[in-house]
Amino acid sequence: MLNNPGVDESVRRVGDDLKSWTPGEAAPVLAVRAACGIAVAMAAVALLGHPGWGQAAIMGAWLGGVALLTPGTRTGPSLPLLVGFAGALGVVLGAIDNPALLVAAAAVYAFTLTFTGSVTHVAGVTFTVSGIMFFLAEHITVGTTPHVAAIAVLAGGTLQALMALLPPYFRWAEDRRTLAEAWLALAAEAEALASNPDAPFDTEALHEAARELDRRRVLPAAILDARRQIYAVSAAIGRTASARARADAQDRDTVAFYSEALEMAARLLTHFAGRITARRPAELDWDDLLAGLSQNPMATATGTMPTEIGGLLRTLHETGGFAERITSGGDSVVADPALAHATSTVRQAAGQLRARLHRHDPVVHHALRRAGVIALAMTIGLLWPTGHGYWIPLTAWLVLQADFSGTLTRGVTRAAGTTGGVVLASLLGLLIPQGQVWISLTILAYALLAYLMRPVSMLVFTAAVSGFTVFQIDLTGENPLSAALDRGACTLVGAALAIGFYVLVPTWQTRRLGDLLGDLVDAYRDYARLVLDRQAHPDDYDRKTMHAAIDQVRARRAALTQAADQAKAEPIGGPGPLSGDVLGAEAALSRAARALVAVNATLGREEDAPGLACVDEFADALDAAYMRLAALARNAAPPRGVDLSDATERLDRALGAIEDRGTRTRRNVLRWESDNLVDALDDAAHVMTGWVD
């Protein structure tokens, strides 16, 4: 195990996480706004004479502010409200007096929140942030009842929801950023293809952006139109890259022309992404761009633009129109009916949870593991001889992640940050004057620091959160040094429990890589069948089915690459492929997909194109080849092989015999890309063959 490269990778990631510092991600306006919410809550509590529910109200406002500043979430009132509701429920459950029932409730609470939070990123953030109220319930219910404290927590979350509506309020800021990430992913793709037409796909950002926008109930029409046009941009880029690959290697001017067009596409998409997210976007001179492209020797010699570049320019011009509409902000807002959207969302979430509710699903494994960790940590916390035992389950709750790498890096970072934070806060308690005003100002300073540092540094954020918690609910008259050491010890115990429990009851991503690769091969197979069926029978083409297949490929590829990245840091070996093996096979499959994208792009939006019936036989052979690859990926006995080279030769002869000039371009692309497709699949099969026991 110690010789596994995952050990070195784990150490490297821990170091990177401890040193991570991204000031460009800071959101000072939101941080100050959230801190103002804390200040309003503290002022209201002070004016009311510091009632028993005051701490609960301040903690509710604190949690609402954390939710407001969570990276990747939409700035708006909904998330602070959700955190308030979930936090209120945690207070009620965490105030159970019976220790045995409390431990059981902690386990059920942890399992339910973890499993339910797997539906969406927002749900995961909501439940993780609000879950800490379960462990703080004993402290914030002193002097009041659990139900009153729960109402106060909800009121604090509601206050931050109102703060989210104050100006400057950029309603569509997160949606613009999401769309910009999709355009940037396409720009990166175009730039890579400009120098290497066989560059592998990198569609995680594109898939994530499309999925997030599809979840929205209310969006401006321009953002919706731009979301739907993502497929057209990708197809236009693929068509131009295919033309570049088909260009004669000796014809440098032609290759340079297509490369320049792809580089221009990358610059334009990057400009559009900046335009819809910047406060003062720069202007764009289309005439200057086109003048530079038209001066290429190839364009000068022919006096015309190739069809592929012309189509790319038209598509990008349409994208520029969407960017202009989004920037102007005068576009109409399109909204699904609230009840219908909510019902559909609930049905979709319930379907996802039902599909995951079986013993082999990694989400269930993680939920059970978290329930076990929290039950054990809660038991140790209740038996801890001092009053700081709650830090043990609280730390374990925040540290334990769904993968080993995340648990280890977050565990070390949170342990270091929390330990340093509680020690400094405890010692700071000796220096500041013992008065409510000074303590309140210190709490507010810690809150502002935490809000500013949340997207910048997890280490500093954790230290600030620890200081906030110490001064808000745990600053007593005990010896500060001994209290600091005790809190630090509890933090280390909680982190060690989370990391150790994961090692004892793991869900190693390495063990899942073969199955995930098999799922991706199945998705590629479906896409290949649709692409070739469209060439053979254009009248049967259904755009929605094709887009669903593309989304399926992107989703499964994202799942595979994420698991492979996590597996790199796991200190285990086989059986089965390791992350490097899987990524090598995926790169070959990606090259095959590039060929299919180029073939699909030859039809564009044509609706009356003639069919190429000779493609059916090749499609059947390709289907069988993908089935064999899926079996190899899953380490199963593969079905009988198929001679793809022979099928390609027959296809080439059949296409060459057709004399229809209207299909000449399609046939040329198909003949060219079929060879690339077969070569790529042969490479993938060669990589996978060694996996079969």
XYZ file of C-alpha atoms in Angstrom:
693
model
C 0.000 0.000 0.000
C 2.805 2.410 0.907
C 4.386 1.977 -2.521
C 1.182 2.959 -4.273
C 1.429 6.331 -6.044
C -1.863 7.284 -4.392
C 0.014 7.891 -1.128
C 2.217 10.546 -2.746
C -0.813 12.044 -4.473
C -2.690 12.218 -1.158
C 0.203 14.028 0.517
C 0.443 16.447 -2.399
C -3.276 17.244 -2.282
C -3.195 17.813 1.449
C -0.355 20.294 0.973
C -2.135 22.036 -1.897
C -5.327 22.323 0.143
C -3.509 23.787 3.123
C -1.740 26.351 0.899
C -4.692 27.129 -1.362
C -5.277 30.843 -1.725
C -7.619 32.234 -4.390
C -8.284 35.918 -3.672
C -9.837 36.343 -7.106
C -12.847 34.318 -5.908
C -13.621 36.687 -3.028
C -17.058 38.302 -2.977
C -16.642 41.352 -0.707
C -20.073 42.802 -1.469
C -21.849 39.614 -0.450
C -19.528 39.177 2.543
C -20.294 42.654 3.880
C -24.000 42.144 3.222
C -24.016 38.847 5.138
C -22.018 40.431 7.988
C -24.588 43.243 8.109
C -27.242 40.580 8.576
C -25.310 39.302 11.606
C -25.022 42.859 12.912
C -28.781 43.451 12.549
C -29.531 40.207 14.392
C -27.113 41.071 17.208
C -28.518 44.598 17.509
C -32.084 43.269 17.709
C -31.088 40.758 20.377
C -29.327 43.490 22.391
C -32.337 45.843 22.155
C -34.580 43.063 23.433
C -32.386 42.545 26.488
C -30.516 39.441 25.313
C -33.328 36.903 25.653
C -32.575 33.178 25.866
C -33.304 32.658 22.185
C -30.840 35.365 21.133
C -27.964 32.965 20.427
C -30.228 30.840 18.232
C -31.280 33.879 16.194
C -27.670 34.955 15.667
C -26.646 31.422 14.692
C -29.530 31.273 12.209
C -28.321 34.518 10.646
C -24.777 33.150 10.599
C -25.816 29.987 8.764
C -27.927 31.966 6.305
C -24.893 34.108 5.504
C -22.684 31.057 4.944
C -25.275 29.681 2.517
C -25.390 33.018 0.737
C -21.640 32.866 0.109
C -21.336 29.212 -0.880
C -19.445 29.025 -4.199
C -21.531 27.697 -7.065
C -24.910 28.621 -5.578
C -27.367 31.176 -6.832
C -27.396 34.485 -4.986
C -30.939 34.864 -3.729
C -33.254 34.483 -0.748
C -34.202 30.834 -1.278
C -31.052 29.165 0.089
C -30.870 31.137 3.389
C -34.546 30.280 3.925
C -33.901 26.588 3.273
C -30.970 26.637 5.661
C -33.161 28.282 8.274
C -35.839 25.588 7.963
C -33.332 22.730 8.031
C -31.424 24.306 10.915
C -34.632 24.687 12.926
C -35.349 20.984 12.471
C -31.830 20.171 13.633
C -32.323 22.202 16.822
C -35.510 20.322 17.704
C -33.920 16.921 17.130
C -30.629 17.838 18.788
C -32.382 18.887 21.996
C -33.523 15.332 22.849
C -32.698 14.630 26.517
C -32.318 10.847 26.394
C -28.692 10.026 25.397
C -29.579 6.752 23.676
C -32.362 8.386 21.677
C -30.063 11.318 20.877
C -27.387 9.012 19.421
C -30.013 7.139 17.403
C -31.496 10.427 16.183
C -28.005 11.611 15.197
C -27.469 8.500 13.084
C -30.865 8.786 11.378
C -30.398 12.530 10.896
C -26.964 12.043 9.321
C -28.161 9.281 6.978
C -31.262 11.204 5.873
C -29.496 14.500 5.233
C -26.582 12.858 3.422
C -28.762 10.664 1.223
C -31.274 13.414 0.425
C -28.506 15.948 -0.147
C -27.115 13.822 -2.981
C -29.934 14.991 -5.267
C -28.446 18.390 -6.094
C -25.524 20.594 -5.149
C -27.878 23.080 -3.476
C -29.460 20.340 -1.358
C -26.039 19.088 -0.318
C -24.926 22.585 0.699
C -28.171 23.239 2.560
C -28.070 20.088 4.622
C -24.337 20.197 5.347
C -24.461 23.807 6.547
C -27.680 23.455 8.538
C -26.687 20.074 9.973
C -24.311 21.659 12.473
C -27.311 23.015 14.398
C -28.039 19.472 15.580
C -24.726 19.414 17.474
C -25.079 22.962 18.809
C -28.665 22.488 20.014
C -27.698 21.874 23.639
C -25.889 25.212 23.837
C -28.321 27.471 22.004
C -31.342 26.179 23.924
C -29.958 27.252 27.304
C -32.495 29.644 28.797
C -35.227 28.859 26.284
C -37.179 25.943 24.829
C -36.119 23.944 21.757
C -39.152 25.080 19.783
C -38.556 28.764 20.528
C -34.895 28.340 19.610
C -35.912 26.644 16.355
C -38.173 29.568 15.493
C -35.313 31.964 16.260
C -32.976 30.034 13.927
C -35.575 30.260 11.188
C -35.944 33.993 11.860
C -32.176 34.438 11.486
C -32.216 32.625 8.143
C -35.161 34.760 7.039
C -33.221 37.906 7.937
C -30.358 36.861 5.635
C -32.887 36.064 2.918
C -34.068 39.663 3.157
C -30.482 40.906 3.103
C -29.964 39.006 -0.144
C -32.611 41.226 -1.763
C -30.881 44.491 -0.907
C -29.082 46.414 -3.658
C -26.800 45.830 -5.391
C -28.816 42.741 -6.314
C -27.727 40.986 -9.481
C -30.597 38.616 -9.983
C -29.150 36.610 -12.834
C -25.483 36.820 -11.825
C -25.106 33.119 -11.053
C -26.993 32.101 -14.187
C -24.788 34.350 -16.308
C -21.718 32.813 -14.700
C -23.038 29.317 -15.409
C -23.608 30.101 -19.084
C -20.199 31.792 -19.261
C -18.578 28.588 -17.979
C -20.210 26.658 -20.829
C -18.875 29.151 -23.385
C -15.419 29.004 -21.786
C -15.488 25.202 -22.019
C -16.311 25.490 -25.721
C -13.548 28.080 -26.126
C -11.042 25.703 -24.554
C -12.242 22.965 -26.886
C -11.834 25.174 -29.964
C -8.365 26.283 -28.872
C -7.252 22.684 -28.310
C -8.619 21.588 -31.683
C -6.818 24.443 -33.426
C -3.512 22.691 -32.794
C -4.658 19.075 -32.431
C -7.802 17.852 -34.216
C -7.697 14.645 -32.141
C -7.710 16.456 -28.788
C -9.823 14.565 -26.230
C -13.147 15.877 -25.020
C -13.221 17.976 -21.864
C -16.936 18.420 -21.340
C -17.367 18.382 -17.550
C -17.831 22.158 -17.317
C -20.170 22.148 -20.316
C -22.260 19.338 -18.874
C -22.445 20.929 -15.427
C -23.456 24.313 -16.853
C -26.175 22.812 -19.039
C -27.518 20.775 -16.132
C -27.623 23.758 -13.786
C -29.441 25.962 -16.304
C -31.940 23.197 -17.033
C -32.905 23.174 -13.348
C -33.972 26.827 -13.287
C -37.639 27.683 -13.222
C -37.219 31.341 -14.125
C -34.671 32.641 -16.642
C -34.430 35.432 -19.220
C -35.315 34.236 -22.699
C -31.838 35.115 -23.995
C -30.155 32.792 -21.477
C -32.556 29.991 -22.376
C -31.928 30.500 -26.093
C -28.170 30.552 -25.530
C -28.427 27.358 -23.491
C -30.215 25.605 -26.349
C -27.639 26.905 -28.831
C -24.711 25.264 -27.016
C -25.175 22.147 -29.156
C -24.978 24.175 -32.362
C -21.740 25.859 -31.241
C -20.190 22.507 -30.366
C -21.254 21.039 -33.721
C -19.845 24.010 -35.667
C -16.516 23.719 -33.851
C -16.429 19.978 -34.508
C -17.215 20.466 -38.195
C -14.387 22.984 -38.603
C -11.943 20.757 -36.726
C -12.901 17.835 -38.956
C -12.232 19.936 -42.053
C -8.846 20.879 -40.631
C -8.031 17.196 -40.094
C -9.042 16.316 -43.656
C -6.851 19.041 -45.126
C -3.757 17.833 -46.918
C -0.841 17.822 -44.481
C 1.288 19.517 -47.163
C -1.237 22.304 -47.668
C -0.103 24.466 -44.796
C -2.193 27.457 -45.789
C -5.412 25.412 -45.604
C -4.532 23.910 -42.226
C -3.516 27.331 -40.895
C -6.784 28.829 -42.173
C -8.945 26.359 -40.264
C -6.733 26.658 -37.195
C -7.024 30.440 -37.289
C -10.804 30.129 -37.494
C -10.851 27.860 -34.439
C -8.574 30.221 -32.524
C -10.857 33.107 -33.447
C -13.823 31.083 -32.173
C -11.997 30.572 -28.877
C -11.343 34.320 -28.578
C -14.933 35.178 -29.399
C -16.421 32.709 -26.921
C -14.053 33.955 -24.226
C -15.107 37.521 -25.028
C -18.808 36.592 -24.845
C -18.261 34.886 -21.489
C -16.558 37.977 -20.128
C -19.203 40.227 -21.632
C -22.111 38.654 -19.755
C -20.258 38.516 -16.420
C -18.207 41.737 -16.332
C -19.644 44.926 -14.905
C -18.224 46.950 -17.820
C -17.821 44.636 -20.806
C -15.407 45.516 -23.591
C -16.688 46.196 -27.075
C -16.078 43.827 -29.978
C -15.153 44.788 -33.527
C -16.499 42.068 -35.823
C -15.170 43.788 -38.934
C -11.634 43.744 -37.584
C -11.868 40.044 -36.771
C -13.225 39.127 -40.173
C -10.663 41.306 -41.914
C -7.864 39.405 -40.179
C -9.336 36.062 -41.171
C -9.936 37.086 -44.768
C -6.256 38.001 -45.216
C -5.208 34.366 -44.926
C -3.487 33.203 -48.151
C -6.120 30.538 -48.733
C -9.004 33.010 -48.445
C -7.148 35.477 -50.641
C -6.602 32.845 -53.333
C -10.166 31.560 -53.447
C -12.005 34.750 -52.539
C -14.465 32.768 -50.437
C -14.807 31.281 -47.004
C -15.063 27.468 -46.713
C -18.499 26.171 -45.783
C -17.339 24.985 -42.349
C -15.836 28.340 -41.390
C -18.856 30.210 -42.737
C -21.158 28.054 -40.622
C -18.958 28.591 -37.565
C -19.042 32.357 -38.057
C -22.826 32.392 -38.440
C -23.237 30.355 -35.263
C -20.868 32.594 -33.330
C -22.634 35.682 -34.616
C -25.854 34.232 -33.230
C -24.076 33.592 -29.921
C -22.921 37.203 -29.910
C -26.531 38.284 -30.317
C -27.497 36.282 -27.241
C -24.637 37.864 -25.290
C -25.818 41.325 -26.337
C -29.390 40.567 -25.270
C -28.207 39.209 -21.930
C -26.010 42.243 -21.294
C -28.738 44.727 -22.173
C -31.038 43.103 -19.627
C -34.185 44.069 -21.469
C -35.143 40.563 -22.532
C -38.371 38.938 -21.430
C -38.319 36.513 -18.505
C -39.584 32.995 -19.148
C -40.902 31.011 -16.200
C -42.404 27.584 -15.875
C -45.562 27.465 -13.730
C -44.436 27.314 -10.107
C -46.594 24.350 -9.132
C -45.735 22.376 -12.247
C -42.016 23.098 -11.822
C -42.061 22.152 -8.132
C -43.993 18.961 -8.849
C -41.645 18.020 -11.663
C -38.588 18.729 -9.504
C -39.938 16.620 -6.658
C -40.752 13.763 -9.012
C -37.289 13.919 -10.543
C -35.607 14.024 -7.120
C -37.740 11.139 -5.863
C -36.839 9.141 -8.960
C -33.137 9.764 -8.401
C -33.374 8.710 -4.776
C -35.339 5.556 -5.631
C -32.726 4.628 -8.242
C -29.957 5.035 -5.653
C -31.705 3.162 -2.854
C -29.856 -0.138 -3.150
C -26.924 -1.552 -1.242
C -24.414 -1.265 -4.088
C -24.902 2.465 -4.663
C -21.951 4.587 -3.419
C -24.340 7.285 -2.156
C -25.948 4.755 0.199
C -22.480 3.624 1.280
C -21.520 7.199 2.113
C -24.794 7.882 3.943
C -24.402 4.727 6.063
C -20.762 5.528 6.746
C -21.650 9.051 7.824
C -24.428 7.757 10.060
C -21.988 5.361 11.733
C -19.332 8.031 12.178
C -21.771 10.523 13.679
C -23.289 7.938 16.022
C -19.825 6.985 17.302
C -18.671 10.622 17.512
C -21.874 11.591 19.318
C -21.372 8.826 21.844
C -17.780 9.876 22.520
C -18.874 13.511 22.737
C -21.506 12.711 25.351
C -18.937 10.775 27.393
C -16.272 13.464 27.050
C -15.395 14.719 30.550
C -15.609 18.432 29.665
C -18.262 20.620 28.092
C -16.600 20.727 24.696
C -17.452 17.214 23.572
C -19.837 18.563 20.931
C -16.786 19.579 18.859
C -16.160 15.867 18.160
C -19.368 15.087 16.170
C -19.380 18.604 14.721
C -15.882 18.130 13.266
C -16.666 14.611 12.048
C -19.788 15.904 10.287
C -17.845 18.564 8.395
C -14.779 16.447 7.635
C -16.264 13.217 6.272
C -16.687 13.360 2.486
C -17.876 10.872 -0.109
C -14.333 10.063 -1.267
C -11.061 9.315 0.473
C -9.160 12.250 -1.042
C -11.810 14.775 -0.008
C -12.050 13.331 3.496
C -8.288 13.344 3.968
C -7.650 16.835 2.594
C -10.636 18.393 4.306
C -9.888 16.477 7.496
C -6.348 17.773 7.734
C -7.315 21.306 6.692
C -10.262 21.529 9.085
C -8.287 19.956 11.903
C -5.433 22.424 11.430
C -7.731 25.408 10.930
C -10.096 24.551 13.762
C -7.307 23.756 16.211
C -5.485 26.970 15.419
C -8.727 28.916 15.453
C -9.949 27.719 18.853
C -6.518 28.217 20.436
C -6.247 31.788 19.126
C -9.841 32.610 20.058
C -9.399 31.225 23.551
C -6.241 33.268 24.068
C -7.923 36.324 22.546
C -10.537 36.000 25.260
C -7.820 37.034 27.732
C -6.975 40.206 25.844
C -10.293 41.809 24.970
C -12.250 43.666 27.663
C -14.936 41.544 29.305
C -17.968 43.443 28.085
C -20.895 42.586 25.834
C -20.029 45.322 23.344
C -16.451 44.120 22.873
C -17.495 40.484 22.581
C -20.164 41.424 20.034
C -17.646 43.380 17.964
C -15.249 40.425 18.072
C -17.994 38.056 16.938
C -18.867 40.407 14.096
C -15.204 40.680 13.056
C -14.881 36.895 12.998
C -18.066 36.609 10.935
C -16.848 39.151 8.382
C -13.461 37.417 8.148
C -15.106 34.038 7.641
C -17.435 35.371 4.945
C -14.545 37.027 3.118
C -12.361 33.914 3.329
C -14.971 31.274 2.454
C -14.158 31.200 -1.282
C -10.512 32.195 -0.757
C -8.958 29.794 1.778
C -10.570 26.850 3.550
C -7.859 26.931 6.216
C -8.452 30.563 7.183
C -12.223 30.152 6.848
C -12.200 27.198 9.240
C -10.090 29.122 11.744
C -12.489 32.084 11.557
C -15.520 29.823 11.994
C -13.911 28.277 15.063
C -13.287 31.706 16.564
C -16.855 32.770 15.812
C -18.235 29.663 17.502
C -16.012 30.077 20.554
C -17.091 33.655 21.148
C -20.724 33.113 20.242
C -21.649 30.015 22.241
C -18.618 28.709 24.125
C -16.800 31.610 25.822
C -17.052 30.845 29.537
C -15.143 31.748 32.651
C -12.914 28.657 32.504
C -9.167 28.811 32.029
C -8.647 29.907 28.387
C -5.531 27.802 27.848
C -7.048 24.565 29.114
C -10.258 25.292 27.188
C -8.278 25.869 23.997
C -6.378 22.623 24.439
C -9.608 20.760 25.121
C -11.349 22.145 22.039
C -8.283 21.347 19.943
C -8.213 17.786 21.263
C -11.914 17.337 20.456
C -11.319 18.643 16.944
C -8.465 16.208 16.370
C -10.550 13.314 17.698
C -13.450 14.190 15.369
C -11.183 14.463 12.318
C -9.389 11.217 13.196
C -12.733 9.427 13.567
C -13.872 10.571 10.120
C -10.646 9.638 8.348
C -10.186 6.378 10.244
C -13.775 5.272 9.722
C -13.459 5.887 5.998
C -10.387 3.665 5.827
C -12.174 0.922 7.773
C -15.418 1.159 5.769
C -14.303 2.564 2.400
C -15.943 3.192 -0.935
C -12.844 3.051 -3.106
C -13.389 4.765 -6.426
C -10.691 2.544 -7.955
C -13.020 -0.429 -7.619
C -15.745 1.381 -9.571
C -13.709 2.606 -12.527
C -14.343 -0.415 -14.762
C -18.116 -0.232 -14.335
C -18.143 3.527 -14.871
C -16.098 3.131 -18.044
C -18.530 0.434 -19.227
C -21.421 2.839 -18.643
C -19.634 5.490 -20.693
C -19.032 3.015 -23.538
C -22.760 2.226 -23.531
C -23.528 5.942 -23.817
C -21.076 6.330 -26.704
C -22.698 3.320 -28.354
C -26.134 4.941 -28.187
C -24.747 8.155 -29.634
C -22.962 6.300 -32.453
C -26.151 4.474 -33.386
C -28.103 7.740 -33.545
C -25.406 9.474 -35.631
C -25.194 6.692 -38.205
C -28.955 6.172 -38.288
C -29.280 9.862 -39.095
C -26.959 9.403 -42.070
C -28.899 6.364 -43.289
C -32.426 7.597 -42.460
C -32.477 11.416 -42.024
C -36.276 11.492 -41.959
C -36.314 9.539 -38.678
C -34.013 11.989 -36.891
C -35.285 13.380 -33.591
C -33.377 16.339 -32.190
C -34.482 15.782 -28.585
C -33.357 12.159 -28.644
C -29.963 13.192 -29.983
C -29.563 15.894 -27.329
C -30.561 13.420 -24.616
C -27.886 11.015 -25.864
C -25.286 13.798 -25.854
C -26.244 14.761 -22.297
C -25.968 11.116 -21.263
C -22.448 10.896 -22.694
C -21.431 14.078 -20.910
C -22.941 12.962 -17.604
C -21.247 9.569 -17.665
C -17.960 11.013 -18.808
C -18.099 13.553 -15.982
C -18.805 10.750 -13.488
C -15.872 8.713 -14.818
C -13.345 11.545 -14.833
C -14.400 12.643 -11.342
C -14.024 9.096 -10.014
C -10.676 8.703 -11.799
C -9.429 11.940 -10.244
C -10.500 10.734 -6.797
C -8.931 7.322 -7.405
C -5.531 8.899 -8.091
C -5.188 9.715 -4.387
C -6.337 6.331 -3.065
C -3.589 4.190 -1.463
C -4.756 0.957 -3.115
C -4.084 -1.028 -6.270
C -6.134 -3.410 -8.465
C -7.858 -5.639 -9.244
C -9.128 -3.946 -12.328
C -7.875 -0.826 -14.074
C -6.251 2.067 -12.249
C -7.091 5.679 -12.943
C -4.303 6.109 -15.504
C -5.456 3.026 -17.437
C -9.046 4.224 -17.506
C -8.113 7.709 -18.634
C -5.992 6.225 -21.422
C -8.935 4.158 -22.660
C -11.248 7.146 -22.344
C -8.888 9.266 -24.439
C -9.124 6.700 -27.244
C -12.916 6.598 -26.940
C -12.927 10.383 -27.023
C -11.073 10.357 -30.343
C -13.709 8.019 -31.718
C -16.397 10.393 -30.471
C -14.655 13.264 -32.265
C -15.093 11.359 -35.522
C -18.775 10.789 -34.784
C -19.283 14.475 -33.986
C -17.754 15.399 -37.338
C -20.019 12.934 -39.145
C -23.087 14.255 -37.355
C -22.146 17.854 -38.166
C -22.264 17.229 -41.939
C -26.058 17.324 -41.915
C -26.442 20.475 -39.858
C -30.086 21.505 -39.783
C -31.026 19.929 -43.092
C -34.413 18.221 -43.027
C -34.738 16.843 -46.578
C -31.294 15.266 -47.065
C -31.201 11.897 -48.882
C -30.319 8.804 -46.873
C -27.231 6.630 -47.274
C -28.618 3.134 -46.828
C -25.188 1.520 -47.054
C -24.357 2.964 -43.618
C -26.656 0.488 -41.831
C -24.258 -2.441 -42.150
C -21.367 -0.401 -40.787
C -23.585 0.801 -37.921
C -24.308 -2.808 -36.921
C -20.605 -3.657 -36.900
C -19.806 -0.553 -34.864
C -22.559 -1.407 -32.405
C -21.036 -4.844 -31.864
C -17.588 -3.290 -31.355
C -18.906 -0.981 -28.633
C -20.636 -3.914 -26.926
C -17.324 -5.768 -26.839
C -15.547 -2.732 -25.364
C -18.204 -2.382 -22.652
C -17.674 -6.017 -21.657
C -13.904 -5.538 -21.568
C -14.286 -2.451 -19.392
C -16.404 -4.374 -16.876
C -13.896 -7.258 -16.828
C -16.540 -9.593 -18.231
C -16.216 -12.227 -20.920
C -16.442 -10.224 -24.152
C -18.732 -11.297 -26.990
C -17.301 -12.474 -30.263
C -15.229 -9.810 -31.973
C -16.100 -8.036 -35.184
C -13.784 -7.056 -38.037
C -14.268 -3.303 -38.123
C -11.564 -2.824 -40.739
C -13.425 -5.075 -43.164
C -16.691 -3.261 -42.416
C -14.949 0.044 -43.096
C -13.638 -1.151 -46.437
C -17.116 -2.274 -47.503
C -18.532 1.082 -46.444
C -15.823 2.910 -48.370
C -16.585 0.953 -51.571
C -20.324 1.490 -51.208
C -19.948 5.223 -50.624
C -17.530 5.537 -53.533
C -20.062 3.938 -55.874
C -22.659 6.646 -55.173
C -22.635 9.410 -57.790
C -24.999 11.872 -56.107
C -23.173 15.223 -55.989
C -25.486 16.481 -53.249
C -24.094 13.948 -50.774
C -20.455 14.208 -51.810
C -19.342 16.181 -48.771
C -21.166 13.856 -46.410
C -19.681 10.802 -48.060
C -16.165 12.217 -48.018
C -16.400 13.065 -44.326
C -17.881 9.661 -43.552
C -15.145 7.829 -45.428
C -12.443 9.875 -43.728
C -13.864 9.711 -40.212
C -14.736 6.008 -40.371
C -11.008 5.249 -40.581
C -10.304 7.543 -37.614
C -13.168 5.928 -35.719
C -11.886 2.392 -36.261
C -8.312 3.343 -35.331
C -9.504 4.949 -32.102
C -11.649 1.969 -31.103
C -8.790 -0.407 -31.874
C -6.589 1.616 -29.534
C -9.259 1.481 -26.827
C -9.596 -2.292 -27.230
C -5.822 -2.687 -27.015
C -5.735 -0.755 -23.734
C -8.646 -2.723 -22.237
C -7.621 -6.221 -23.294
C -5.201 -6.581 -20.401
C -7.965 -6.047 -17.836
C -9.707 -9.378 -18.345
C -8.682 -11.946 -15.732
